[in-house]
PDB file of C-alpha atoms in Angstrom:
ATOM      1  CA  MET A1214     -19.761 -63.839  23.576  1.00 47.00           C
ATOM      2  CA  THR A1215     -16.155 -63.536  22.557  1.00 58.00           C
ATOM      3  CA  GLU A1216     -16.646 -64.441  18.900  1.00 68.00           C
ATOM      4  CA  PRO A1217     -17.558 -61.442  16.739  1.00 85.00           C
ATOM      5  CA  ILE A1218     -21.163 -61.480  15.577  1.00 85.00           C
ATOM      6  CA  ARG A1219     -20.131 -61.560  11.924  1.00 87.00           C
ATOM      7  CA  ASP A1220     -18.150 -64.762  12.457  1.00 91.00           C
ATOM      8  CA  ARG A1221     -21.039 -66.335  14.353  1.00 89.00           C
ATOM      9  CA  LEU A1222     -23.480 -65.469  11.570  1.00 89.00           C
ATOM     10  CA  VAL A1223     -21.146 -66.835   8.902  1.00 92.00           C
ATOM     11  CA  SER A1224     -20.771 -70.052  10.880  1.00 92.00           C
ATOM     12  CA  LEU A1225     -24.542 -70.338  11.316  1.00 93.00           C
ATOM     13  CA  ARG A1226     -25.180 -69.749   7.603  1.00 95.00           C
ATOM     14  CA  ARG A1227     -22.602 -72.374   6.670  1.00 96.00           C
ATOM     15  CA  SER A1228     -24.247 -74.836   9.029  1.00 93.00           C
ATOM     16  CA  PHE A1229     -27.602 -74.234   7.328  1.00 95.00           C
ATOM     17  CA  HIS A1230     -26.033 -74.934   3.944  1.00 96.00           C
ATOM     18  CA  ARG A1231     -24.340 -78.115   5.189  1.00 95.00           C
ATOM     19  CA  HIS A1232     -27.714 -79.462   6.351  1.00 93.00           C
ATOM     20  CA  PRO A1233     -30.355 -78.263   3.850  1.00 96.00           C
ATOM     21  CA  GLU A1234     -34.006 -78.943   4.625  1.00 96.00           C
ATOM     22  CA  PRO A1235     -37.014 -78.677   2.306  1.00 94.00           C
ATOM     23  CA  ALA A1236     -39.795 -76.158   2.871  1.00 92.00           C
ATOM     24  CA  TRP A1237     -42.014 -76.776   5.927  1.00 92.00           C
ATOM     25  CA  ARG A1238     -39.481 -79.288   7.255  1.00 94.00           C
ATOM     26  CA  GLU A1239     -36.859 -76.877   8.627  1.00 95.00           C
ATOM     27  CA  PHE A1240     -36.632 -78.444  12.085  1.00 96.00           C
ATOM     28  CA  LEU A1241     -32.856 -78.301  12.492  1.00 96.00           C
ATOM     29  CA  THR A1242     -32.764 -74.776  11.056  1.00 96.00           C
ATOM     30  CA  THR A1243     -35.491 -73.657  13.469  1.00 95.00           C
ATOM     31  CA  ALA A1244     -33.735 -75.263  16.437  1.00 96.00           C
ATOM     32  CA  ARG A1245     -30.462 -73.473  15.592  1.00 95.00           C
ATOM     33  CA  LEU A1246     -32.223 -70.133  15.129  1.00 94.00           C
ATOM     34  CA  VAL A1247     -34.054 -70.531  18.443  1.00 94.00           C
ATOM     35  CA  GLU A1248     -30.721 -71.269  20.182  1.00 93.00           C
ATOM     36  CA  GLU A1249     -29.158 -68.133  18.709  1.00 91.00           C
ATOM     37  CA  ILE A1250     -32.152 -65.929  19.476  1.00 92.00           C
ATOM     38  CA  ARG A1251     -32.275 -67.142  23.085  1.00 91.00           C
ATOM     39  CA  ALA A1252     -28.511 -66.646  23.399  1.00 89.00           C
ATOM     40  CA  ILE A1253     -28.926 -62.932  22.681  1.00 88.00           C
ATOM     41  CA  GLY A1254     -31.547 -62.652  25.393  1.00 91.00           C
ATOM     42  CA  VAL A1255     -34.919 -62.750  23.662  1.00 93.00           C
ATOM     43  CA  ASP A1256     -37.258 -64.143  26.300  1.00 87.00           C
ATOM     44  CA  GLU A1257     -40.495 -64.418  24.315  1.00 93.00           C
ATOM     45  CA  LEU A1258     -40.467 -66.350  21.076  1.00 94.00           C
ATOM     46  CA  ALA A1259     -43.263 -68.004  19.075  1.00 94.00           C
ATOM     47  CA  VAL A1260     -42.242 -71.179  17.244  1.00 91.00           C
ATOM     48  CA  GLY A1261     -44.135 -73.928  15.416  1.00 88.00           C
ATOM     49  CA  PRO A1262     -47.890 -74.038  16.022  1.00 89.00           C
ATOM     50  CA  ASP A1263     -47.590 -70.915  18.198  1.00 92.00           C
ATOM     51  CA  ALA A1264     -46.250 -69.000  15.182  1.00 92.00           C
ATOM     52  CA  TYR A1265     -48.330 -70.444  12.341  1.00 90.00           C
ATOM     53  CA  ASP A1266     -51.245 -72.757  11.648  1.00 91.00           C
ATOM     54  CA  PRO A1267     -49.922 -76.226  10.704  1.00 87.00           C
ATOM     55  CA  ALA A1268     -52.855 -76.532   8.292  1.00 87.00           C
ATOM     56  CA  ASP A1269     -51.084 -73.894   6.180  1.00 89.00           C
ATOM     57  CA  ARG A1270     -48.331 -76.387   5.274  1.00 86.00           C
ATOM     58  CA  MET A1271     -49.003 -76.905   1.601  1.00 84.00           C
ATOM     59  CA  ALA A1272     -48.687 -80.477   0.274  1.00 86.00           C
ATOM     60  CA  VAL A1273     -46.908 -81.749   3.404  1.00 89.00           C
ATOM     61  CA  THR A1274     -48.407 -84.613   5.368  1.00 87.00           C
ATOM     62  CA  ASP A1275     -47.491 -85.636   8.899  1.00 85.00           C
ATOM     63  CA  ASP A1276     -45.786 -88.721   7.405  1.00 90.00           C
ATOM     64  CA  ASP A1277     -43.538 -86.387   5.405  1.00 92.00           C
ATOM     65  CA  LEU A1278     -42.452 -84.610   8.587  1.00 93.00           C
ATOM     66  CA  GLU A1279     -41.278 -87.479  10.786  1.00 94.00           C
ATOM     67  CA  PRO A1280     -38.037 -88.313   8.917  1.00 95.00           C
ATOM     68  CA  TRP A1281     -37.018 -84.652   9.064  1.00 96.00           C
ATOM     69  CA  ILE A1282     -37.881 -84.393  12.765  1.00 95.00           C
ATOM     70  CA  GLU A1283     -35.753 -87.472  13.455  1.00 96.00           C
ATOM     71  CA  ARG A1284     -32.911 -86.108  11.317  1.00 96.00           C
ATOM     72  CA  ALA A1285     -32.925 -82.882  13.346  1.00 96.00           C
ATOM     73  CA  ARG A1286     -32.861 -84.865  16.612  1.00 96.00           C
ATOM     74  CA  GLU A1287     -29.902 -86.898  15.380  1.00 95.00           C
ATOM     75  CA  ARG A1288     -28.028 -83.680  14.648  1.00 94.00           C
ATOM     76  CA  GLY A1289     -28.612 -82.336  18.150  1.00 93.00           C
ATOM     77  CA  ALA A1290     -31.767 -80.256  17.847  1.00 94.00           C
ATOM     78  CA  ASP A1291     -33.481 -79.525  21.143  1.00 89.00           C
ATOM     79  CA  GLU A1292     -36.616 -81.640  21.542  1.00 83.00           C
ATOM     80  CA  ASP A1293     -38.665 -78.569  22.456  1.00 79.00           C
TER      81      ASP A1293
END
């Protein structure tokens, strides 16, 4: 990592603001955070259903999720 951590964090924050996502639909945001966390060497990470119960998503149906999942894929989010 040659880029100072501050610059990387600023870049990441700006990316989040360029591609806002509503609550419970933060698929691109999650993918970017997972990339960053893995890049610093964290080897055990709980994401999605491993981190929370999907039934806890308030007022969000599966139909509401698909467009946001597809949007994240189109912007390069890892399928996993």
